[in-house]
mmCIF file of C-alpha atoms in Angstrom:
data_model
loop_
_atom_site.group_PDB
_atom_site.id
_atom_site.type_symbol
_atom_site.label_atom_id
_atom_site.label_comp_id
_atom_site.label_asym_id
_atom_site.label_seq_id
_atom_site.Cartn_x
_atom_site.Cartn_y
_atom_site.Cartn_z
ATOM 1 C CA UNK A 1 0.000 0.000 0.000
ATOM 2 C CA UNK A 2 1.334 3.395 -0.988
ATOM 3 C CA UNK A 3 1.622 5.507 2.526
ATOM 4 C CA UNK A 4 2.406 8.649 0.401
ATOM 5 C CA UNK A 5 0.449 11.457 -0.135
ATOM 6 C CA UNK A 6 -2.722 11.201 -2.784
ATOM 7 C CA UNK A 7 -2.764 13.381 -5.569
ATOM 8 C CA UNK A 8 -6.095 14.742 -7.755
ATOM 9 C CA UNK A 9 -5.372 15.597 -11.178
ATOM 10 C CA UNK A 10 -8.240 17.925 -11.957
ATOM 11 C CA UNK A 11 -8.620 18.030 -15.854
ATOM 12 C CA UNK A 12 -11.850 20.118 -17.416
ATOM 13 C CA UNK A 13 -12.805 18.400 -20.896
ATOM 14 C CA UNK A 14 -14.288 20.329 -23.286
ATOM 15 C CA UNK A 15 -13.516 20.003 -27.294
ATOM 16 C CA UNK A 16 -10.261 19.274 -27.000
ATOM 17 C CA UNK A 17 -10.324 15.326 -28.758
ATOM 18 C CA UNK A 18 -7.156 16.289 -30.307
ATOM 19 C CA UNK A 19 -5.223 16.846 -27.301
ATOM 20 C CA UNK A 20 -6.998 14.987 -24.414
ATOM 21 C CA UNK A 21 -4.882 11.542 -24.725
ATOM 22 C CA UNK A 22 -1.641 13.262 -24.601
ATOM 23 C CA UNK A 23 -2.824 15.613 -21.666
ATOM 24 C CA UNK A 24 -3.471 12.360 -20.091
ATOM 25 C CA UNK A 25 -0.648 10.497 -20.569
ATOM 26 C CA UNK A 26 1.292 13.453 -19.735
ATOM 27 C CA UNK A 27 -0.133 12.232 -16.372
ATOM 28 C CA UNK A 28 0.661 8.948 -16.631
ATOM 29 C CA UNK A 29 4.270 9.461 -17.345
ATOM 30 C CA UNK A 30 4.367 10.907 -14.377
ATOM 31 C CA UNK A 31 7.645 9.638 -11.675
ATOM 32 C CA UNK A 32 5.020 9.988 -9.120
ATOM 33 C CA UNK A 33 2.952 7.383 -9.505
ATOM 34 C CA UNK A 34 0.336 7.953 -6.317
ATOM 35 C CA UNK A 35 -2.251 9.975 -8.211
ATOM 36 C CA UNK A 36 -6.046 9.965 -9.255
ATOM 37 C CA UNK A 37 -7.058 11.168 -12.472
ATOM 38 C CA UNK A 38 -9.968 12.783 -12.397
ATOM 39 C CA UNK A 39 -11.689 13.813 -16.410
ATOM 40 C CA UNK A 40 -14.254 16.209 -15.902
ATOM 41 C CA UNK A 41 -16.538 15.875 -19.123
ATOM 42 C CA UNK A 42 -18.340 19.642 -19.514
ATOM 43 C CA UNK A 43 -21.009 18.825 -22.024
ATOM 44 C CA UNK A 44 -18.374 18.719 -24.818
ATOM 45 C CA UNK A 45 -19.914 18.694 -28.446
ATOM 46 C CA UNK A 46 -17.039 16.541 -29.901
ATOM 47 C CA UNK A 47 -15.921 13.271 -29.195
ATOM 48 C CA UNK A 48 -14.149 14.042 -25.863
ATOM 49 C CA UNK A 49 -16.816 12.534 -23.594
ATOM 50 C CA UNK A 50 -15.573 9.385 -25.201
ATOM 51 C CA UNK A 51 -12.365 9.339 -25.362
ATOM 52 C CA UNK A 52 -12.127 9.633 -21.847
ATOM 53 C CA UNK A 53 -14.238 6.631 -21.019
ATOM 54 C CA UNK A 54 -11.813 4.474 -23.056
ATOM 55 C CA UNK A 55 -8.816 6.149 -21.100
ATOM 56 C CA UNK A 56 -10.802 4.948 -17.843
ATOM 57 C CA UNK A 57 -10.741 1.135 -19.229
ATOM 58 C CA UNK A 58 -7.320 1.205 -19.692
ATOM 59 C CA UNK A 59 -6.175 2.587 -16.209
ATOM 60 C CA UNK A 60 -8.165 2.224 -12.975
ATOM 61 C CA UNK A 61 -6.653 5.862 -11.177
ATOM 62 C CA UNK A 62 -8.681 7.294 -14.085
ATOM 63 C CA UNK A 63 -12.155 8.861 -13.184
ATOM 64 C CA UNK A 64 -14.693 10.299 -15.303
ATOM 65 C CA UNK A 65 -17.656 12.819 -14.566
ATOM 66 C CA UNK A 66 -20.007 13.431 -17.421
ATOM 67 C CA UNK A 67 -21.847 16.779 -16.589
ATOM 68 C CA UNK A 68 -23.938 19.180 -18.840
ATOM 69 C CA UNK A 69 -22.239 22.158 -19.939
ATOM 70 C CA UNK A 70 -21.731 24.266 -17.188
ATOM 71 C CA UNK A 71 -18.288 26.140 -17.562
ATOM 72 C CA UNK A 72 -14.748 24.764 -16.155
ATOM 73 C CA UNK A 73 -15.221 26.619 -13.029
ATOM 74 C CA UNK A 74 -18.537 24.310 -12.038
ATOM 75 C CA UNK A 75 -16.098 21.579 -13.927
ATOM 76 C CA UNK A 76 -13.252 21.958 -11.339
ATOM 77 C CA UNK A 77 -15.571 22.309 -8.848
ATOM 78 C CA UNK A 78 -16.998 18.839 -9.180
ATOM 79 C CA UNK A 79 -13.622 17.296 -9.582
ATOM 80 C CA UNK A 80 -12.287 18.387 -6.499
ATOM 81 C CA UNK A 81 -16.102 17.350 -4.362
ATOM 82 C CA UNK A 82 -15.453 14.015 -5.908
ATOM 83 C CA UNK A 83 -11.624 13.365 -5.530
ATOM 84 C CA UNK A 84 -10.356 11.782 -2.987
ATOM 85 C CA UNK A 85 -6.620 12.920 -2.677
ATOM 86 C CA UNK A 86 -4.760 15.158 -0.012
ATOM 87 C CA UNK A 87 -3.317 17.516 -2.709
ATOM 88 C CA UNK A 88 -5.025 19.065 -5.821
ATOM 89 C CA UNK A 89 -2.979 19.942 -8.878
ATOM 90 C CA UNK A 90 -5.132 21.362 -12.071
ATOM 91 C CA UNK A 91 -4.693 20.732 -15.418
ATOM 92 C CA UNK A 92 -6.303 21.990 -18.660
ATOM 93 C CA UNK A 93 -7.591 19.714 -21.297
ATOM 94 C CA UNK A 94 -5.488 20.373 -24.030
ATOM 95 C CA UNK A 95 -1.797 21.452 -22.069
ATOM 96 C CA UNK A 96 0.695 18.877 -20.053
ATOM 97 C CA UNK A 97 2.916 17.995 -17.158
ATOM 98 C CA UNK A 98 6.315 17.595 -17.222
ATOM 99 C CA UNK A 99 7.069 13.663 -15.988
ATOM 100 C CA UNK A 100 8.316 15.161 -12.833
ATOM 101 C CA UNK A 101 6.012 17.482 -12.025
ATOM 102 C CA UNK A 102 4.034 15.814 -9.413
ATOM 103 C CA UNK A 103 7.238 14.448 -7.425
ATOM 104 C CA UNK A 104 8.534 17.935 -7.117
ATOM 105 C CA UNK A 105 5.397 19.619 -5.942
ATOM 106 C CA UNK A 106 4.904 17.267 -3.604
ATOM 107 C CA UNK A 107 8.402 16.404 -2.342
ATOM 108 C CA UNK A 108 8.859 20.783 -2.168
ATOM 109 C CA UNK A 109 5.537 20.938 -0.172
ATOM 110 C CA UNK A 110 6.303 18.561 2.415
ATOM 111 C CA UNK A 111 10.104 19.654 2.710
ATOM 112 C CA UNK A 112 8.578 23.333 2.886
ATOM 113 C CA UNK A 113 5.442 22.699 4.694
ATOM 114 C CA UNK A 114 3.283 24.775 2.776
ATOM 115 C CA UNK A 115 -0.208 24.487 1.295
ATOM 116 C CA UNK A 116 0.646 25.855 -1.857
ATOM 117 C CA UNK A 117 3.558 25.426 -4.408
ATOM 118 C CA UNK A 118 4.004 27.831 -7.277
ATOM 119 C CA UNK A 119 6.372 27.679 -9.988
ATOM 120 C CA UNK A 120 6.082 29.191 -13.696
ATOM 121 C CA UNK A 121 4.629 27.853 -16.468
ATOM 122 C CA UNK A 122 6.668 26.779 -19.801
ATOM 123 C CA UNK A 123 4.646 28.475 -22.813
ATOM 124 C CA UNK A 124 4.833 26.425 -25.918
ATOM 125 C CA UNK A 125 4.410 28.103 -29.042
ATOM 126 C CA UNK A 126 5.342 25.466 -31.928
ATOM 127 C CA UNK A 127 8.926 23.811 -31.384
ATOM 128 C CA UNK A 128 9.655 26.958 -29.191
ATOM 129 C CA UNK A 129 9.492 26.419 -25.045
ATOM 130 C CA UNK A 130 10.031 29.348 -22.889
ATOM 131 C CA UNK A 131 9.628 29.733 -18.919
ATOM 132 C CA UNK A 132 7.159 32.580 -17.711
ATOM 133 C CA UNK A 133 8.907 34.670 -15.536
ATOM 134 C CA UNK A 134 7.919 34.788 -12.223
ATOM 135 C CA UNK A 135 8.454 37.468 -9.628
ATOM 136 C CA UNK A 136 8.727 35.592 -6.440
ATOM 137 C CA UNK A 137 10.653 33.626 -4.312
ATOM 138 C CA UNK A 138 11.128 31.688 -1.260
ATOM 139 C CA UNK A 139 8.195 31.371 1.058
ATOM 140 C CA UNK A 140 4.914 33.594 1.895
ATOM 141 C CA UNK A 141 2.645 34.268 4.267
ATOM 142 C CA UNK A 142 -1.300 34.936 3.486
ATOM 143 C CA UNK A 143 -0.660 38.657 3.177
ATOM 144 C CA UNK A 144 2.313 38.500 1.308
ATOM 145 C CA UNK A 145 0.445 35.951 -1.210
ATOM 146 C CA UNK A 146 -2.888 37.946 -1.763
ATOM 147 C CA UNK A 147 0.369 40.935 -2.758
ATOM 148 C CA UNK A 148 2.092 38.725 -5.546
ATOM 149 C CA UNK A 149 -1.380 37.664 -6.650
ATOM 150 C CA UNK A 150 -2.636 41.749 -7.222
ATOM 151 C CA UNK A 151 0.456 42.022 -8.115
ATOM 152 C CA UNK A 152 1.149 39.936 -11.066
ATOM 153 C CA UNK A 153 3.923 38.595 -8.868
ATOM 154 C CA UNK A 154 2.974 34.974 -9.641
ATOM 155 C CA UNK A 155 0.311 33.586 -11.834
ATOM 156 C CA UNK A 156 -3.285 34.292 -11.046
ATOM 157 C CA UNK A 157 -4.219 31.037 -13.495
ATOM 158 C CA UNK A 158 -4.688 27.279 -12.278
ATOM 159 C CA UNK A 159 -1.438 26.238 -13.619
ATOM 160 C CA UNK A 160 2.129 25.508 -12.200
ATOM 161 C CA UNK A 161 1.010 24.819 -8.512
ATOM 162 C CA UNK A 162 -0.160 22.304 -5.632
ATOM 163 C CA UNK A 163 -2.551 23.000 -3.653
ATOM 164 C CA UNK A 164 -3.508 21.431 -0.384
ATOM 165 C CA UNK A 165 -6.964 20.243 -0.680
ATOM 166 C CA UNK A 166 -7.852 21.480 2.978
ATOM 167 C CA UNK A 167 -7.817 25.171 1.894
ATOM 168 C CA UNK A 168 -10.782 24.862 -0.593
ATOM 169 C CA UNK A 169 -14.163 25.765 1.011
ATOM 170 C CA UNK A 170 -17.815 26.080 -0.574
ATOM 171 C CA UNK A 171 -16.667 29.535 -1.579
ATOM 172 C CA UNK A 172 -14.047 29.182 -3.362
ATOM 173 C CA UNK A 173 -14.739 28.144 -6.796
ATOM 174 C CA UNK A 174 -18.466 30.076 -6.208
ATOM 175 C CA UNK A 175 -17.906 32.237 -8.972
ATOM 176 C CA UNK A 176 -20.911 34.446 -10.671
ATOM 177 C CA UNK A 177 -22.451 33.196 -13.350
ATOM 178 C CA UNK A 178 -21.261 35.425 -16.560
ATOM 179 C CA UNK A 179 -17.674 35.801 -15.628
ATOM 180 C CA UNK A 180 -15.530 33.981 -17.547
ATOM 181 C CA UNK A 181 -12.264 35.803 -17.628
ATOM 182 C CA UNK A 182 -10.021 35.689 -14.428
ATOM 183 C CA UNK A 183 -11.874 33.510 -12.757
ATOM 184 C CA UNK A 184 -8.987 31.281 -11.726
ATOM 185 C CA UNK A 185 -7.534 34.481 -9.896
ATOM 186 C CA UNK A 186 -10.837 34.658 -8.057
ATOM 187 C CA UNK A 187 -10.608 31.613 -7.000
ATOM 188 C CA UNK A 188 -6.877 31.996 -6.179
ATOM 189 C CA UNK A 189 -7.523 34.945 -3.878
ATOM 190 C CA UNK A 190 -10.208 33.250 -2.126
ATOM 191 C CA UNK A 191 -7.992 29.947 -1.192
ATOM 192 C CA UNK A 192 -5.949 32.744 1.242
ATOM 193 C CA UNK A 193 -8.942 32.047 3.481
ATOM 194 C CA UNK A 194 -7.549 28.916 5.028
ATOM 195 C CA UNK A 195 -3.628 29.486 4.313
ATOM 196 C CA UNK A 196 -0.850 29.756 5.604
ATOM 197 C CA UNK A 197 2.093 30.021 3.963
ATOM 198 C CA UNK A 198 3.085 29.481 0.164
ATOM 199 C CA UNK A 199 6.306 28.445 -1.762
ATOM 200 C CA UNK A 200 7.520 29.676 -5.082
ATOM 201 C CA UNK A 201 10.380 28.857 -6.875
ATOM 202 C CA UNK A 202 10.501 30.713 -10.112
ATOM 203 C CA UNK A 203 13.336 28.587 -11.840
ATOM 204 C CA UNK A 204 12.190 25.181 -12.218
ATOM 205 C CA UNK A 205 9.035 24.933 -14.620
ATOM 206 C CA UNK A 206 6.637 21.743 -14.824
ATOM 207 C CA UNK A 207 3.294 22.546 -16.313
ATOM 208 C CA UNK A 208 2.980 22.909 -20.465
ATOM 209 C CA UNK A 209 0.828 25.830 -21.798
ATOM 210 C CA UNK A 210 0.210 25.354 -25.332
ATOM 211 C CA UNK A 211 -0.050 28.512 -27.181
ATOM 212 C CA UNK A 212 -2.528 27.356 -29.748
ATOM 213 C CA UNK A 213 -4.616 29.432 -32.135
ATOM 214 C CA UNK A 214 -8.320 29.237 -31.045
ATOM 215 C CA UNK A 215 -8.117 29.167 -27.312
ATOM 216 C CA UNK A 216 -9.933 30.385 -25.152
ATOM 217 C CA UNK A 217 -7.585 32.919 -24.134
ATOM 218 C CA UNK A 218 -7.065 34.110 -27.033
ATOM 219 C CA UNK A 219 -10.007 34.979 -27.534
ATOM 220 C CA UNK A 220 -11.574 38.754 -26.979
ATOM 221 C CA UNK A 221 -13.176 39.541 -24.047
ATOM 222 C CA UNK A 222 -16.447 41.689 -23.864
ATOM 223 C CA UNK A 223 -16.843 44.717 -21.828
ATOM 224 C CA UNK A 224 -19.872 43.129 -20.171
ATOM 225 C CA UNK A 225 -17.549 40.450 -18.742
ATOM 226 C CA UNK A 226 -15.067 43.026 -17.812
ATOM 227 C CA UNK A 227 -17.659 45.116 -15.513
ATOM 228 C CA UNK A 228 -19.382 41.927 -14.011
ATOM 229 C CA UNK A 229 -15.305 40.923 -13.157
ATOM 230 C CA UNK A 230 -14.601 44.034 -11.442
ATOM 231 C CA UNK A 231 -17.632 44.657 -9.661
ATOM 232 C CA UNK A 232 -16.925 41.156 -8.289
ATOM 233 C CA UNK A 233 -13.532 42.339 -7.154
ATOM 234 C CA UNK A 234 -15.033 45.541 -5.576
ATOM 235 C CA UNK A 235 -17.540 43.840 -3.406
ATOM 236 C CA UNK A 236 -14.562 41.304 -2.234
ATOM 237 C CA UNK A 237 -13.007 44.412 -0.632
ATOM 238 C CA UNK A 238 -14.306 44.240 2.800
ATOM 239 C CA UNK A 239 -12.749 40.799 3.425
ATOM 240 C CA UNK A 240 -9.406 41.348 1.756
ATOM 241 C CA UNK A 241 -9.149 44.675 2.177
ATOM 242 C CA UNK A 242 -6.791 47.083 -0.021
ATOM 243 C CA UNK A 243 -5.009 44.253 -1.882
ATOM 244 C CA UNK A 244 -9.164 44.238 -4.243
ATOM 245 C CA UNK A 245 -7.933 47.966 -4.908
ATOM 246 C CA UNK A 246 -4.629 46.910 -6.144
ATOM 247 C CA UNK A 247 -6.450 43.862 -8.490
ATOM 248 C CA UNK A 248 -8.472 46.097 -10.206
ATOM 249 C CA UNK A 249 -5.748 49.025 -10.856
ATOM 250 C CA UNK A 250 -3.380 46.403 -12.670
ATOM 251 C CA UNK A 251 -5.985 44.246 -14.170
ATOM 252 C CA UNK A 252 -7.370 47.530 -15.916
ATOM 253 C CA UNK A 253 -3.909 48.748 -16.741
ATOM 254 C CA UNK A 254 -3.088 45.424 -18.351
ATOM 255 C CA UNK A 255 -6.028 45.725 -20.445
ATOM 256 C CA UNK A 256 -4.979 49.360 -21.781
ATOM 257 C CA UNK A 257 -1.540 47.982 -22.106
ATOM 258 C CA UNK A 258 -2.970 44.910 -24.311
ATOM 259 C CA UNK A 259 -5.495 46.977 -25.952
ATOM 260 C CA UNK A 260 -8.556 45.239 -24.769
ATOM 261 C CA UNK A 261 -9.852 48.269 -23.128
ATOM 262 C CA UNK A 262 -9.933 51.875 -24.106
ATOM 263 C CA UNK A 263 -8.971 55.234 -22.395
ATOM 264 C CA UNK A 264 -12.406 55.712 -21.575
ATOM 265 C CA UNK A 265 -13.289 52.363 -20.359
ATOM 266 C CA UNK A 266 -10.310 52.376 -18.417
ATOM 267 C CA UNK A 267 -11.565 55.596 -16.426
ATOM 268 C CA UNK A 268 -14.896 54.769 -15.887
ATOM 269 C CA UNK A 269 -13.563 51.749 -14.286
ATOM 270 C CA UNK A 270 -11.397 53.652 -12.126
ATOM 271 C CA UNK A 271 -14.006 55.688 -10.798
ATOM 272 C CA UNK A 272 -15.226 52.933 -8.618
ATOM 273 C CA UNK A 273 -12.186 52.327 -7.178
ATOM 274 C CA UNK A 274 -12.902 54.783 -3.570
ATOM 275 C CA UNK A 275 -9.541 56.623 -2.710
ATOM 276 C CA UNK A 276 -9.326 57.118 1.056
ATOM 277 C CA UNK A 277 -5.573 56.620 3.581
ATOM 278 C CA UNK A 278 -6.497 52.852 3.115
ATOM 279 C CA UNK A 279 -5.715 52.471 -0.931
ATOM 280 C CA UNK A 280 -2.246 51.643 -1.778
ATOM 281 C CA UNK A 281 -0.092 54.091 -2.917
ATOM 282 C CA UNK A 282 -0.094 52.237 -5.918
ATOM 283 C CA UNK A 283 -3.974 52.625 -7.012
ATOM 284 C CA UNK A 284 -3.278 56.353 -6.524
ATOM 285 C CA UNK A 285 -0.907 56.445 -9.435
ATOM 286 C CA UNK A 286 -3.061 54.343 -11.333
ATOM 287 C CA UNK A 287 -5.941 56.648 -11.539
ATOM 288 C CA UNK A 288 -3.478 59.642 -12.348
ATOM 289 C CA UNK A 289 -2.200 57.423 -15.307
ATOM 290 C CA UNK A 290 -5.478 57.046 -16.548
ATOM 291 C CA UNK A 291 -6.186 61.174 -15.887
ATOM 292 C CA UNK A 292 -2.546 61.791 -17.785
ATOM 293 C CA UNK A 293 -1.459 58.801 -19.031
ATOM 294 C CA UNK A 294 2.259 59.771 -19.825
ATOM 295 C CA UNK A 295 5.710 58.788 -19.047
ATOM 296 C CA UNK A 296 5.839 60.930 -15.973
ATOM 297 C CA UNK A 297 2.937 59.273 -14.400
ATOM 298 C CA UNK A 298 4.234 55.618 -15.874
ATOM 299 C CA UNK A 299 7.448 55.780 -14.155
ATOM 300 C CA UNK A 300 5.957 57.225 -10.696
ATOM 301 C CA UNK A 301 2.849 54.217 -10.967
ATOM 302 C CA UNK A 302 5.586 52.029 -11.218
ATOM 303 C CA UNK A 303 8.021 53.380 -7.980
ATOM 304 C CA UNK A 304 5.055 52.827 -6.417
ATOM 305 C CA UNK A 305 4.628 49.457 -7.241
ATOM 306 C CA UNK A 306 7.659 48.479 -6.313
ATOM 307 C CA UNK A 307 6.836 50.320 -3.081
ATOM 308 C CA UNK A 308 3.642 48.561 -2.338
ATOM 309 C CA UNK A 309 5.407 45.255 -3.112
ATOM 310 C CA UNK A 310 8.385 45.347 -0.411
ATOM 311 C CA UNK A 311 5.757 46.449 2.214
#
C-alpha cells in the first residue's frame, strides 16, 4: 500500500479530442505514480466525452464525470467534491505535465510545509518552449500571497502549482455566473482564506501551456464580462481589504496595455475604485495614469509598485 500522499489531477474536458490523450498520458508518465485522475466531461460537443471513457478502461486511477455544460469553473468544482486525494494539482484539457512534475510539488511541499507550491509555467508556441517569468521567491505568508497575486507577482491562473486540498471551502470556486475571464484568480484569492504560507520557486518549470490558435484565451473579451469581473472584485473588498484595490488598478492597466480596453473604459472603471488613507499608494498612481497617461505618471505608478510590493 502506498503511505504517500494522494494526488487529484483535476482536468476540465471540453472540445479538446485532439489533445486529451496526450494531456493524459502526460499524467501517466508521471515519476510519481500515487495519483487519481480525475476527467471532468463539460457537455463537450465533440468526441471528448468518449475518449475519456476508453482512457478509464485502460487505467483504474482514471475517473470520469459526465456533466452538462456548465463552464470549467462548475467543472473543477466537481472534480475536487469528488476526488479523494490530499493535494489538488489542475490541469487543462489540451496542455501537459512535465514527468516530474508531481514528485517535485509534492516532495517541495512537504520539505517546505506549505499548502501551496508555485512555480512558472513553460509556454509552448510550436517547437519553441520558454519559462514565464515569475516574480517571487522563497516562502509567503497569506498577506504577502494575496500581494504577488494583485500584483502579477505569480500567476493568477490554475497552472504551475499544488494545492492542499484542505484550503478549498464552498466559496471558493463560487464564482458568478457570466464571468468567464479571471476567474482562476478569483478563486486563487479566495484559497488565502484557510492558508498559511506558500512556496515559489521561479526557476524550475513543470506545467505545459500550449499557445494554440483558437483558445480560449485568445479569444476577446467583452466589456460586459469586464464590468461583471470588477464589480466582483469591488464587493470582495471588505474581506481582503486594499489588496481588491490593487487587483483592479493592474488588471485595468493590463487591459490598456494589451489593448482590450480603451482610455475611456479604463476611467470609468477607475471611478469605482474609492480613494481614502487605506488604498495603496499604488492605485493612486493608477488613476493619475489614466487622468494623464504619460511617461511621468508611468514611471511614478511604477516606484510605487515596487513600493507597495516590499511592504
Amino acid at each position: 500500500m502506498d503511505t504517500r500522499p494522494l494526488v487529484s489531477i483535476i482536468i476540465p474536458v471540453y472540445n479538446v479530442e485532439q489533445h486529451i490523450k496526450d494531456t493524459v498520458k502526460s499524467v501517466q508518465n508521471q515519476t510519481y505514480e500515487h495519483v487519481e485522475i480525475m476527467l471532468i466531461d463539460d457537455g463537450s460537443p465533440d468526441n471528448s466525452g468518449i475518449i475519456c471513457d476508453e482512457l478509464a478502461k485502460s487505467d483504474n486511477r482514471i475517473k470520469v464525470i459526465h456533466q452538462k455544460n456548465m463552464g470549467v469553473t462548475k467543472a473543477r468544482k466537481h472534480g475536487i467534491e469528488a476526488s479523494t486525494g490530499e493535494w489538488i494539482v489542475f490541469l487543462d484539457g489540451d496542455d501537459q505535465l512535465l514527468p516530474t512534475a508531481i514528485e517535485y510539488f509534492v516532495e517541495t511541499a512537504l520539505a517546505k510545509n506549505v499548502d501551496i507550491v508555485q512555480t512558472p509555467n513553460i509556454r509552448v508556441c510550436g517547437s519553441t518552449r520558454t519559462l514565464n517569468r515569475m516574480g517571487a521567491k522563497g516562502k509567503y505568508n497569506k498577506k504577502g500571497y494575496l500581494s504577488l497575486l494583485a500584483n502579477k507577482k505569480i500567476t493568477g491562473g490554475i497552472g504551475g502549482k499544488i494545492i492542499r486540498k484542505s484550503l478549498f471551502n464552498s466559496e471558493t470556486l463560487n464564482i458568478p455566473e457570466g464571468i468567464t475571464n479571471n476567474e482562476d484568480m478569483l478563486m486563487n484569492i479566495r484559497l488565502s482564506d484557510k492558508l498559511n504560507s506558500i512556496y515559489c520557486d521561479p526557476k524550475n518549470g513543470f506545467y505545459l501551456y500550449f499557445d494554440r490558435e483558437g483558445s480560449a484565451s485568445k479569444k476577446k473579451i467583452l466589456l460586459t464580462n469586464w464590468q461583471l469581473l470588477y464589480k466582483e472584485y469591488y464587493s470582495m473588498k471588505e474581506r481582503y481589504g486594499s489588496v481588491m484595490y490593487v487587483c483592479i488598478a493592474n488588471s485595468v492597466h493590463e487591459r490598456y496595455t494589451t489593448k482590450n480596453l480603451t482610455l475611456e473604459e479604463c476611467k470609468e472603471f477607475m471611478k469605482e475604485v474609492k480613494i481614502d488613507l487605506s488604498t495603496p499608494l499604488y492605485t493612486w498612481f493608477i488613476k493619475l495614469y489614466f487622468s494623464y497617461p504619460n511617461k511621468l505618471t508611468g514611471a511614478l505608478m511604477r516606484v510605487a509598485c515596487g513600493i507597495h510590493v516590499r511592504l
